[in-house]
Structures are given as C-alpha cells and as structure tokens.
XYZ file of C-alpha atoms in Angstrom:
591
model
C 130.630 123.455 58.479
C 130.393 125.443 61.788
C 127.497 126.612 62.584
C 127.049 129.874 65.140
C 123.735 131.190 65.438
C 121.338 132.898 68.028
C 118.073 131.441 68.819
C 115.364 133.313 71.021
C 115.915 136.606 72.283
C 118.766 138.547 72.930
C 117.993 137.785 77.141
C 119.327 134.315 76.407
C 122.333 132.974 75.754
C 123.916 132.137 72.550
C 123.910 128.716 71.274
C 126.577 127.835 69.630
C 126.050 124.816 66.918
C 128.887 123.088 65.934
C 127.530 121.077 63.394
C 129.731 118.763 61.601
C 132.457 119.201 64.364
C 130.965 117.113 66.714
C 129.883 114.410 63.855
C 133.331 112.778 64.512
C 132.260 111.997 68.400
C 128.612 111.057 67.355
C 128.800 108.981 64.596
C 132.207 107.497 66.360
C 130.615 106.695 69.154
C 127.257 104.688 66.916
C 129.881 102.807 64.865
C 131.495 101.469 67.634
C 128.576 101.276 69.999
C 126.939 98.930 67.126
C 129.870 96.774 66.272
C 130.165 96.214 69.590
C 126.234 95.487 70.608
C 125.867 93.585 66.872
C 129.004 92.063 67.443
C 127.861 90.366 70.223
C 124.428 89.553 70.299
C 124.722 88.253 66.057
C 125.822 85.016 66.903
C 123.875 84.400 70.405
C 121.703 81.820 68.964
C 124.744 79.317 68.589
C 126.765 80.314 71.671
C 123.941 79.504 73.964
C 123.134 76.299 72.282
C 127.127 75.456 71.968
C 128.375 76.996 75.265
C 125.560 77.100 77.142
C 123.990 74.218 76.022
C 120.106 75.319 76.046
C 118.093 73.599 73.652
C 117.317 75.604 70.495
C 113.585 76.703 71.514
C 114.734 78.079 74.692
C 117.347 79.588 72.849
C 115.261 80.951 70.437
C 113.198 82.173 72.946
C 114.935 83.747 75.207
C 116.926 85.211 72.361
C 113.262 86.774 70.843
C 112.039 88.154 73.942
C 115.527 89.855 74.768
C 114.904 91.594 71.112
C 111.113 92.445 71.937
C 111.912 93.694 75.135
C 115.274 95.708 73.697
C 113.116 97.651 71.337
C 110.213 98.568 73.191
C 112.704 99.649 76.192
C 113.262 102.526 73.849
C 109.974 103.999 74.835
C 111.006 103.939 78.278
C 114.627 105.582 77.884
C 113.018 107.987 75.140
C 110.297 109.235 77.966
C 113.410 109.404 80.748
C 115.581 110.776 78.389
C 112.701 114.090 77.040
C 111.001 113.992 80.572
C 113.988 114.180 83.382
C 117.184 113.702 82.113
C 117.945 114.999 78.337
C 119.820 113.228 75.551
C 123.344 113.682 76.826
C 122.785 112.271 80.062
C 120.854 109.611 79.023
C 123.767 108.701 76.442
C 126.136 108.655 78.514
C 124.573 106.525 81.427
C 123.191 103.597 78.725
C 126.706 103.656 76.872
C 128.537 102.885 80.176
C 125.617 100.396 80.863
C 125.918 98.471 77.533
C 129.875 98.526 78.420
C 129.471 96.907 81.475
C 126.632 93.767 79.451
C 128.812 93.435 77.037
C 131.776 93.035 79.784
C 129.428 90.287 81.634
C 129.182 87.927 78.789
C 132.666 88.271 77.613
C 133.257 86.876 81.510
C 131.090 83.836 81.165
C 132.883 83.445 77.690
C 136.727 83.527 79.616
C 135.975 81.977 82.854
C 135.287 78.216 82.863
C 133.002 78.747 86.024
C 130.296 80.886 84.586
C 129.499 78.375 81.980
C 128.952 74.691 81.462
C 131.527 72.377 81.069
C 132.618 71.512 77.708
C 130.771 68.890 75.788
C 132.328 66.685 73.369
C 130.475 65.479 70.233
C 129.926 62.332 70.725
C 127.717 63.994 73.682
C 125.491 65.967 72.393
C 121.966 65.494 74.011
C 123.626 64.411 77.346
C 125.454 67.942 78.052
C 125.254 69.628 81.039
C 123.002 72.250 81.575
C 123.652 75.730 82.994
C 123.283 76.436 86.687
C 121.151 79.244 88.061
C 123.768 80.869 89.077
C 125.299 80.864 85.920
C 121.681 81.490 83.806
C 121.296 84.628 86.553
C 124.883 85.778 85.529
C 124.438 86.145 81.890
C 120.560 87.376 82.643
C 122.313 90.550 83.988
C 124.208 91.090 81.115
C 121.150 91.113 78.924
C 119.725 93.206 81.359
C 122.537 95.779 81.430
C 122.157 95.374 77.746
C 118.579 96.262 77.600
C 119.185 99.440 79.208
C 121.697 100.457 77.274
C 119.350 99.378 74.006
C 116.810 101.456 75.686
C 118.912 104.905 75.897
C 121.139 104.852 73.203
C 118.643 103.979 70.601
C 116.493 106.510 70.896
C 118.495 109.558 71.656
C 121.393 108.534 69.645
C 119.820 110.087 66.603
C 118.160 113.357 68.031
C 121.127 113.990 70.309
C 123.241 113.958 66.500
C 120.608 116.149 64.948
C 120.679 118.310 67.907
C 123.925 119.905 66.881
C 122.738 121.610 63.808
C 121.327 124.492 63.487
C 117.140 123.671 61.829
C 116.905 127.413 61.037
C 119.552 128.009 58.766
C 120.132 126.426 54.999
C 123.684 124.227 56.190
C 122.267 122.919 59.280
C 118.648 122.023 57.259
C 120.983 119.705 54.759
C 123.542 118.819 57.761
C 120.309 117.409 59.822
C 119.527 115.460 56.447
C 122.947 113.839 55.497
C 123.387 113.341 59.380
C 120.310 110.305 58.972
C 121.592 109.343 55.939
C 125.505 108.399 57.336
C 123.386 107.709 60.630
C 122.041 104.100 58.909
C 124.931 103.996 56.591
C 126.731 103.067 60.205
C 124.246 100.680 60.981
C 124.539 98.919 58.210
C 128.710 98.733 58.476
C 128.179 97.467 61.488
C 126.261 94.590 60.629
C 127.975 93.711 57.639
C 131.332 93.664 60.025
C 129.481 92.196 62.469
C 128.074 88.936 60.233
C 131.630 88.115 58.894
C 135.033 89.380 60.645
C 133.698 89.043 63.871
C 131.400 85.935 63.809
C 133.782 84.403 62.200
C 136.110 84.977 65.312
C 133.747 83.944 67.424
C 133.161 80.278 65.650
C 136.286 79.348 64.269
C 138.675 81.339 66.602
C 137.452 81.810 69.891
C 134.244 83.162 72.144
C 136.306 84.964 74.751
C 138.087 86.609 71.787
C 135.455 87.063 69.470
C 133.397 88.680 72.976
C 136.338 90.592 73.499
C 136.583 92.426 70.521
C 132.998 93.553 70.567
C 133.899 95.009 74.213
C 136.762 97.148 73.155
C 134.914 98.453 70.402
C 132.268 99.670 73.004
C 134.891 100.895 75.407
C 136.088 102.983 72.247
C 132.105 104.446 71.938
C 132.104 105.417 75.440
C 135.737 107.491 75.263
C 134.738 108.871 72.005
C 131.437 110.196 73.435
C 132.963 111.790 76.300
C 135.869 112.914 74.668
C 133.246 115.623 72.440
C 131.125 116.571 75.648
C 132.272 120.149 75.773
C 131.560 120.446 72.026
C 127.959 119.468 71.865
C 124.735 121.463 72.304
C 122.894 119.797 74.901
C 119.153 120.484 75.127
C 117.493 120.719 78.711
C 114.297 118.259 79.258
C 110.851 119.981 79.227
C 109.198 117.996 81.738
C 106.614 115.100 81.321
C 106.069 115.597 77.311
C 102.955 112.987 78.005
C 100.924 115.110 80.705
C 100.488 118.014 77.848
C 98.776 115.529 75.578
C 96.587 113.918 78.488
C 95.559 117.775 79.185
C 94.615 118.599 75.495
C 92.391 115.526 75.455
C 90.746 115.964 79.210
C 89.890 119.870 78.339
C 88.753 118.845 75.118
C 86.362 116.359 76.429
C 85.160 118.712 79.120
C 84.375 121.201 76.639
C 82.958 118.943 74.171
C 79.740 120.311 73.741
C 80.757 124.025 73.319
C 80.653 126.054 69.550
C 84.216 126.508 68.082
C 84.922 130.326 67.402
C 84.782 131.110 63.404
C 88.336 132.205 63.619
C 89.854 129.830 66.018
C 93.561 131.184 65.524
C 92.873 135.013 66.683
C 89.912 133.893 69.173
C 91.612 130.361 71.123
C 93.823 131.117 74.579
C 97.563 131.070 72.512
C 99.577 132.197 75.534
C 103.037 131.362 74.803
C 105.689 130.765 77.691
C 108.624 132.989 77.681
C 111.165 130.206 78.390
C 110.073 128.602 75.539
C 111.676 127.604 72.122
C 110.081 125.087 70.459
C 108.468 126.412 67.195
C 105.327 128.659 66.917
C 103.243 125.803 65.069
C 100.643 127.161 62.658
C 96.997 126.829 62.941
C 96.152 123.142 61.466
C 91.808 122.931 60.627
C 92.618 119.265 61.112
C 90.769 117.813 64.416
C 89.413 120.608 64.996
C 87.741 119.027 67.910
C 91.013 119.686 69.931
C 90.752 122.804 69.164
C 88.208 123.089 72.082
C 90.437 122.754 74.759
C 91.822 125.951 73.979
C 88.518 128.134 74.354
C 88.309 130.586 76.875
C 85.060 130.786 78.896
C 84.625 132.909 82.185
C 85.367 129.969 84.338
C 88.787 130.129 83.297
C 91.137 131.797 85.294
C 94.678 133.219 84.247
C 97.570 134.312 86.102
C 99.842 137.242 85.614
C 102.018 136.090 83.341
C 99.308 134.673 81.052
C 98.934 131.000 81.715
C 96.191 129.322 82.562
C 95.205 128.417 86.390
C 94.065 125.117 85.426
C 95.874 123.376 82.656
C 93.386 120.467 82.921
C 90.687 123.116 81.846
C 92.484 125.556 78.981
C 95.219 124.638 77.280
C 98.014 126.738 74.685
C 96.648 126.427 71.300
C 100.293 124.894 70.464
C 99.749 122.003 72.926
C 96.827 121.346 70.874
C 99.211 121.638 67.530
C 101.557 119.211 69.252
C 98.526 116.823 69.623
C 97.661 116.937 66.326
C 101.110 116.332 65.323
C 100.961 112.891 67.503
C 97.707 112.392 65.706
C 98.460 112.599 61.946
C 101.516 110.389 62.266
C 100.006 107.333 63.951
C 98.518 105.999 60.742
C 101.703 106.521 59.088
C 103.535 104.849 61.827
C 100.861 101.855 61.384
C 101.969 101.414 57.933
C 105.607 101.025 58.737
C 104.245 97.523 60.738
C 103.197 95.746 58.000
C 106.285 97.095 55.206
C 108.813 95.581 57.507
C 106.785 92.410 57.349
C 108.145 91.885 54.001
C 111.731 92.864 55.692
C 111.983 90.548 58.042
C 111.759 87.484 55.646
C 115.128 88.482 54.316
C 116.660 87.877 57.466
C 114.838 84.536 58.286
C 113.237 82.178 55.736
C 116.030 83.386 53.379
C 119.062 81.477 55.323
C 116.556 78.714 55.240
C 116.255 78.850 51.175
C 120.124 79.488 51.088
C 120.506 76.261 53.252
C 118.443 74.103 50.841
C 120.672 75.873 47.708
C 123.715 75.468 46.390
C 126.271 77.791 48.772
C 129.301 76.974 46.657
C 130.934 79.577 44.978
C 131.356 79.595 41.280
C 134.755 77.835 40.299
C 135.803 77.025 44.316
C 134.525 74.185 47.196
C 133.921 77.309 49.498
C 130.513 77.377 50.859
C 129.121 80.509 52.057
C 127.660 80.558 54.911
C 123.721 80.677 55.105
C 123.576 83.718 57.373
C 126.160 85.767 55.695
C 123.845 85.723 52.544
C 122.593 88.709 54.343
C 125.308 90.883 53.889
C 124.052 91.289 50.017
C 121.411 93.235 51.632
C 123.312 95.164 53.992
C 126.064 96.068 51.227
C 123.132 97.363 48.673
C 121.969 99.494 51.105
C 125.704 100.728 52.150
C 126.762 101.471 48.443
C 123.662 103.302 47.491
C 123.524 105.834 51.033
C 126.357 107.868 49.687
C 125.735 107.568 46.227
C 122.162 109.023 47.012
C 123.159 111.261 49.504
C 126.362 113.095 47.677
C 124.544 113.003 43.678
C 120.746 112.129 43.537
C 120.210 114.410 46.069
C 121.370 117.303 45.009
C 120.376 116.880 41.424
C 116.247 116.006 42.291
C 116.891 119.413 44.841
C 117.250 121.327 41.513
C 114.114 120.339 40.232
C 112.196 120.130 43.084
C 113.752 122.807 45.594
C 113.245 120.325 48.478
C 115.493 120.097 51.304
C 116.051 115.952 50.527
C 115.261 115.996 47.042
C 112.113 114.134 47.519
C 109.722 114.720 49.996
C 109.862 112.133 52.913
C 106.536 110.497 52.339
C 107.173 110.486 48.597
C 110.631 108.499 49.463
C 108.875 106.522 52.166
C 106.412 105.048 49.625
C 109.039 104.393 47.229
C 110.811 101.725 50.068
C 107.477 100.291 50.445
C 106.516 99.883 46.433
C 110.169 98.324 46.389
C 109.600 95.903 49.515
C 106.641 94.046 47.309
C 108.494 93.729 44.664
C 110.658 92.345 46.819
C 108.803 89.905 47.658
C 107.302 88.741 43.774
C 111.078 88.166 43.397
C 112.135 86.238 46.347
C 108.840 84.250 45.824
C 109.789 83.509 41.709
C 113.396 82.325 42.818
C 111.776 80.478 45.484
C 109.865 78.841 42.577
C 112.925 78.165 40.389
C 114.932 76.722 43.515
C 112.028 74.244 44.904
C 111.302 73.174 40.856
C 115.434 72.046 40.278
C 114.709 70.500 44.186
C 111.821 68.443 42.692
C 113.281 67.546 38.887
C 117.192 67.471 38.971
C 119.696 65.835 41.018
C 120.145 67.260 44.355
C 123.066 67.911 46.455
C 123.170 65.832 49.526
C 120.657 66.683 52.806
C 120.619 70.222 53.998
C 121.767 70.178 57.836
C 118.095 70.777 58.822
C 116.850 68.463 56.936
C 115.761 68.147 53.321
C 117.435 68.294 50.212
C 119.832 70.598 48.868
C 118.661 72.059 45.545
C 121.017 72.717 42.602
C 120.265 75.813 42.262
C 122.869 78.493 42.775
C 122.637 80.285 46.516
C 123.779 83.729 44.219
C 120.071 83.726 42.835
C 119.184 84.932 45.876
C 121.322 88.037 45.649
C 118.631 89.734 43.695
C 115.866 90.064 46.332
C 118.411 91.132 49.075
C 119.485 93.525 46.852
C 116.263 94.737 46.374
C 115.331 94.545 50.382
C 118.475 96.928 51.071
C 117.529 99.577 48.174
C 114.099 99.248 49.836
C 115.474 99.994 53.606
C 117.942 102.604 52.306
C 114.287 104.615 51.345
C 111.672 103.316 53.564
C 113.577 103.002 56.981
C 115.743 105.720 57.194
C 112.767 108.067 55.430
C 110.680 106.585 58.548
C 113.587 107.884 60.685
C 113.830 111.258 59.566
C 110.067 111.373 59.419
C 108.999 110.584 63.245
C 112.424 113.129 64.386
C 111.066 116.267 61.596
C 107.151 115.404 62.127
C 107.122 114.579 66.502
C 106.679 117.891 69.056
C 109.930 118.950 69.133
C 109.591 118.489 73.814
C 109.086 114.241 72.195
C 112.324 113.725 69.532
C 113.557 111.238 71.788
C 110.170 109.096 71.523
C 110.251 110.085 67.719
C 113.945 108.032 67.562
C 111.898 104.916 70.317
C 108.977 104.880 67.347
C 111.265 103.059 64.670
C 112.433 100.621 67.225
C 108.854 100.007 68.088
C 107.567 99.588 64.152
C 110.473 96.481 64.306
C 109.039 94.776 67.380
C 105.093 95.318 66.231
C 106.619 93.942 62.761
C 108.399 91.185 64.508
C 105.785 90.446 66.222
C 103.331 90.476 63.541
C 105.535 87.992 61.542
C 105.448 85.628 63.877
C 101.544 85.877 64.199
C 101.535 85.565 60.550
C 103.784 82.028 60.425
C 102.295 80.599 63.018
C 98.818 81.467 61.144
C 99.716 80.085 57.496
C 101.509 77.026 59.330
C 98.632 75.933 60.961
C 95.882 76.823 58.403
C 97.204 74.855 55.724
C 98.447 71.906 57.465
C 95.923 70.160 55.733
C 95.416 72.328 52.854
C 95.296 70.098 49.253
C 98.137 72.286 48.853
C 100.406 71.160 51.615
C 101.647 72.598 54.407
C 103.359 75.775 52.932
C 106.134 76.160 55.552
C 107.174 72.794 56.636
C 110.656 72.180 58.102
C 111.747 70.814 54.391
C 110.753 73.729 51.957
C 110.737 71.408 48.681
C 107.578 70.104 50.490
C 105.995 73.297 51.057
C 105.231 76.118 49.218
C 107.353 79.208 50.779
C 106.544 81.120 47.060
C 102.638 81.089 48.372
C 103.942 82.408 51.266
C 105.919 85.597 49.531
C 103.084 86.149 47.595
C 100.692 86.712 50.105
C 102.861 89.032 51.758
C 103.382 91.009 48.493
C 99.471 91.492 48.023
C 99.124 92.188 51.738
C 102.246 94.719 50.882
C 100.327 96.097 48.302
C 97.270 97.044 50.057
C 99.018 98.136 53.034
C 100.971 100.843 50.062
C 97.487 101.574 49.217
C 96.753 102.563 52.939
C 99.824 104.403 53.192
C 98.846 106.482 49.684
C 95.418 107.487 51.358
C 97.305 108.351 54.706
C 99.940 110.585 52.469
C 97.593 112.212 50.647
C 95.615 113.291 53.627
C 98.809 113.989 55.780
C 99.560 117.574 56.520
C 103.695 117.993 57.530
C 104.401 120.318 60.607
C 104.709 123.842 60.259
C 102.156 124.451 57.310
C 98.958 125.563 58.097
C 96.469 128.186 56.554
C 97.579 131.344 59.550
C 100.243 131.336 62.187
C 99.641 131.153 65.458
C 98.951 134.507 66.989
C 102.057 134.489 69.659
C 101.905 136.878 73.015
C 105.002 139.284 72.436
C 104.446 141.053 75.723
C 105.010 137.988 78.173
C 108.327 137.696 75.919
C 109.408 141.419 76.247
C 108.649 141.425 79.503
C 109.769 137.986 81.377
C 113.298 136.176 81.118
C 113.719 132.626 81.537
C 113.897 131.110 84.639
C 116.606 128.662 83.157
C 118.517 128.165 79.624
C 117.017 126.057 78.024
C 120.236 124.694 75.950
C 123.582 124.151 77.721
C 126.894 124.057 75.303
C-alpha cells in the first residue's frame, strides 16, 4: 500500500511514504546482502584451517574476535549513521564496503599467491603456513567486512521502517510485518547459506563457492541503489549522545532543588520548530531528571525560546528521551542471558550430533553435524508468515493491539520457550549419553569419542523449539529497541540487538570456561570434556534452564514496571508560538 501523508506543518514539505513500494529494494538488498556476508563467513572455520592452514585455536580465535568486533562495530556505524551521516548514506557506503571484503577473500581463494601452497594429506602438521603478506591481505577483507557489519546492521532495519508512515493505521501494521519478513530473510539466508552454498564451497570449489557469495552482494548493492529516488530518507539530528550527557549534567547541578507539584505545566518545554520527533508525554518515572528542566533566574533564554546554556536547562522532552534510554536498559540486560540458552544450539549441539547417529532413516547418507542447524532456522522460517498473515490478525480482534500481543508479552513468551528449550535438549542429551554408555556404539566420532546409537533426528525437537523461541524473543527484541529508543537514536536501537549477541557470546564463553574448570575434579566428572559420554553436558543444560528461569523472573519484574513510550498521565505542554512563527532552517526528510 502507498502511503502519502503530511507530517509537521504546512511550511514544510510533504513527505511522501511509499511504504511497501520500496520493500522490494530493502528487503532485496538484506537477502542478498546476507547470503552473501553468511555465505561467506559460515564456513571460515575450515577454509582457514584447510587453505590457510592456521591451527584450529588461532582459527577459532581469530574467527571469535572478528564476530565480537562485527557486532559491537554496530554501535559505531549506528552513532555515524544518527549523528553525521543518516541511514541512506551510511547504507550505501558499508554495502559497497562489504562488496569490496567479500571481493578480497574470493581473491586469496582464486589466486595461488595469496594463499599457502596446497598440502597433501599425508602432510598434515608439516603445511606451510601463511605469509604476512598474505595474513595482512585477508586481514583487510575482514576489515572491509567489519565496516560493512557495522553500517548495514544497524540501519538496515530503521532505514526499512523509515518508509512507512507511524501515524496512520497501514503504515502502523506495514512497520510491524516489515520486522517480521525482516528476520524471516535472515533466517533464508542462513538456511541457504549452511547447505547450497557450503556445500559448494567443500565439495566443489572455494573460489566458486566465494564467488557466489560476491555476486549475491553485488546484486544488494544494485538493488539498493536502484530504489534511491523512492525512499524517504531522514536527515541526522546531530550528536544524539550530547542531549543525554546534558540531561544528566543539569540534573546533577540542580540536584538539590524542590521539583514543582505540576512538573508538566511548570518545567522549561520549549520545543524547536525544526523539529519532528514526537511530543513525548510527561513520564513520573525518574523524576529526578526531571530537574534539569527547572527554570531558575540564572537561566537565560534566547528569542526563539531555547535555552542559553544547554548544560544548565534542558527541553523537558530531552529528559523524556532519557528516560526512554533508562527504562529499556534492564530489558536489554535480560536479552544477555536468554540468548545464553541460544547459543548452545549452534555449538554444543553439532558436538551431540557428532557423537549421534547422522544417518538418515532407510539411506547411508550422513548429515552433516552443522547442517543440524537448519531445523532451527526452518522452524523459525515456517512459523514468521504463518504468525504474521493468521495469528496476528486473529489475537488483534481480541486484543485491539497493533501486533496482536504486546511486545513484552511476546518477548517473554521467546524467553519461557528458550528454558524449555533447554530441559529438552538436556533430556535427549540424557537419552543419547545413556545408549553411549549401555548399547553398542557406532565407531569413534572424528573428535574423538564414541558415536552413540541414538538417532541425530532426536535432536530436531529442541532446535525446533530454539527457532519458535527466536521467531518471539529476537525479533520482539528488534521491534522493541526501534518502537521504545528516541526516535534522533533508531539506528543505535537496530546496534542494541547486535550488542545483546556479543554480551551473550561473550557470556557463554565465561560460562564454559567456568563449569569446565570447576568441576574438573568434581565426583561428578568433568561435565564438558572433549568426549561428552564422559561428561555430563545434561548438567550443563540444566543449569542454564534454571539460570533461564530466574533471568524470566527478572524480565517479569522489569515488564511489569516498564512504562512503553508515548503513555504518560498529561502531554507535554508544547510552545505553538515558536512553531507559528519560525520555519525550519532545513527539511528535515529528503524523498
């Protein structure tokens, strides 16, 4: 549906929101920008050891820290992109810069100089390492990766929400089906990603299997381009950071003065005429913040109503926006320890489906261990539009809600589904280790250990489970930080998911390491040894289902108390005459 409304006053120009016309270019441009980036960077682990010849805990290092540092680069491109640059900009210039990464390793996959020598079986251990040069070569392609990573991530989403129209019924359910079909690419992606094109890549050829990935992003860039006089491109509002500093400084210098009994009419409320980010109500949360917004004599004001000295008296909506930040934070928190639980179904699992029987019922085929992953992807990918097009609309009849459900009520529902994730992986794990230890096994598992009779298919269930739980928690979290952030910070509302996976990541691998250690000499055993039918992986799930269930009991508290943007008990007093009387210095939206 088109969408053509007016925003602001009749001084400024029209805005013309094209809605579901530009989807095409947008949600081309992420399919292809993540088969190409997944594409590539899902099978790194084996082309560095195989090509490149590092040894796996290099590999595995380097490959974590290029993760850590892709996620958290988000911040930095979200900050660029809302501070100096906006979202199209920004888009375009890490799209082009993920082209060119992806271009560099394809070249050290096709040309025999920028990698090692080929190394025959008979010898491994002895190959021949890298050269600087040729480490320093791919490094820049990671690089150039990172930066792309760090715009496209963040923006991608806001920049496709951008083009609907917030204030009118269509664009309100456009913005929500856009998030929806926004993960529902992500998760294509992936699942392409794990088998058509990996299995290029190792049975085929790297330059090929590079290759394809590279096209596909040359595609994302065209496709992007190709809708630039279509979209609605929103203008940066300057440093979105220094307003928050300046609510906390004034606050603090005014820290020991009485609040007014009706802050709303009696707090300094001037409101720029340029501006169009929504007149937030009056919140009686933190209403210590609310200080920076009282007027004493020292306080000067110029002619068209601001304040002199920012650093002294701020907007009472700067001090909304604050309190925005501030109520989401422990949500945010939350989302560190759910994807705990997440993040075992993409690790120890392949290790379970490695000790289990991969063969599939009736055939010799054996699935590969990573692909078992896919279950989880394709949950998630069959339930989007079947929740999106049907559930939806049938819980909006009963509820009247936008989404059916609200977002913290579909939030919690990922997380209650994310521990029982884990009770299930950890009773399979149970059933797999017990026909380890009592029935015939298999032959040796290529890490070591025995191979378990037990089907690789029981695992299906907990996957299953871990994608239903995504499809709720993750893109609920996504739609949450973009709806619930100052509207001057959606681009660091789309860095904050990235950020809850690299604090989860991070957190997982504190956690390991932890349990690993500790009960080395536990009268247990070691419960994560390098054989799992020594060590007890199920203790493992369960302790991050009961630390799952406490952190949904945190989250409950922090819903409960939570107050979403835009209701409070009185509007915000606005000052009409600045806007009758002043036009902006600049549009604020270009089209």
């Amino acid at each position: 549906m088109e969408e053509k409304e007016n925003v602001a006053t009749s001084d400024e120009p029209k805005i013309k929101y094209r809605g579901i016309k530009a989807m095409p270019f947008i949600i081309g441009n992420e399919t292809f920008e993540k088969l190409g980036t997944i594409g590539t960077l899902s099978n790194l682990m084996v082309y560095l050891t195989t090509v490149f010849h590092l040894k796996k805990v290099s590999a595995a290092t380097l490959i974590s820290v290029f993760n850590g540092t892709t996620n958290l680069a988000t911040l930095i491109g979200a900050f660029l992109s809302d501070s100096y640059f906006g979202r199209y900009k920004t888009l375009g210039f890490a799209s082009i810069a993920s082209l060119l990464g992806l271009l560099v390793i394809v070249l050290t996959a096709a040309i025999s100089k920028l990698h090692p020598p080929h190394c025959r079986a008979e010898e491994t251990g002895n190959c021949t390492g890298p050269t600087g040069g040729q480490m320093v070569f791919l490094l820049s392609g990671f690089g150039l990766l990172v930066i792309g990573a760090g715009g496209i991530r963040p923006c991608n989403l806001a920049f496709g929400a951008d083009q609907f129209n917030p204030n009118t019924e269509s664009g309100k359910r456009g913005i929500n089906s856009f998030f929806n079909w926004y993960y529902f690419t992500f998760t294509f992606a992936v699942m392409v990603s794990l088998t058509f094109i990996v299995y290029v890549q190792s049975n085929v050829s790297w330059s090929i299997g590079f290759g394809i990935p590279t096209v596909l992003m040359f595609l994302s860039c065209a496709l992007f381009f190709l809708g630039s006089r279509i979209y609605v491109k929103v203008n940066p509002d300057g440093n979105p950071f220094s307003s928050v500093v300046q609510v906390i400084v004034a606050a603090t210098k005014k820290r020991r003065l009485k609040l007014p009994e009706n802050p709303s009419l009696s707090l300094f409320n001037h409101l720029p005429a340029n501006s169009l980010t929504s007149n937030l109500p009056y919140t009686k949360q933190f209403r210590f913040l609310d200080k920076a917004a009282i007027k004493t004599v020292d306080d000067e004001v110029n002619p068209d109503g601001s304040a002199v000295d920012p650093w002294r008296l701020c907007r009472m909506q700067q001090v909304e926006e604050v309190k925005c930040l501030v109520r989401v934070i422990p949500i945010w928190v939350s989302g560190i320890l759910y994807y705990a639980a997440i993040v075992q179904q993409h690790t120890y699992v392949i290790f379970q489906a490695l000790q289990s029987d991969r063969r599939l019922p009736g055939s010799n085929f054996r699935v590969p261990a990573a692909s078992y992953i896919v279950f989880a992807m394709l949950s998630l990918t069959l339930w989007l539009p079947i929740y999106d097009r049907i559930i939806v609309p049938v819980l909006r009849r009963f509820t009247g809600k936008e989404g059916g459900i609200t977002l913290l009520q579909r939030m919690g529902i990922g997380m209650a589904l994310s521990v029982l994730t884990m009770v299930v992986s950890a009773l399979v794990e149970e059933r797999r280790r017990s026909a380890a230890l009592t029935r015939p096994t298999l032959g040796t598992a290529p890490g070591g250990g025995a191979i378990s009779s037990m089907s690789g298919l029981w695992l299906v269930p907990q996957l299953t489970l871990a994608g239903l739980s995504e499809a709720f928690d993750s893109i609920g979290q996504i739609e949450f930080y973009y709806k619930q952030f100052p509207e001057n910070m959606r681009s660091i509302a789309g860095s904050m998911f990235f950020c809850v996976m690299a604090m989860s990541s991070y957190l997982n691998g504190f956690l390991v390491s932890v349990v690993h250690k500790t009960t080395a000499g536990a009268a247990t055993g070691n419960w994560l040894p390098e054989d799992l039918n020594k060590g007890r992986l199920d203790y493992f799930y369960y302790m991050i289902a009961a630390l799952g269930t406490l952190n949904f009991g945190y989250f409950l508290l922090c819903a409960r108390w939570y107050r979403y943007k835009g209701t409070g008990e009185k509007p915000l007093e606005v000052v009409e005459v600045a806007m009758e009387t002043q036009k902006p210095e600049k549009p604020p939206v270009s089209v």
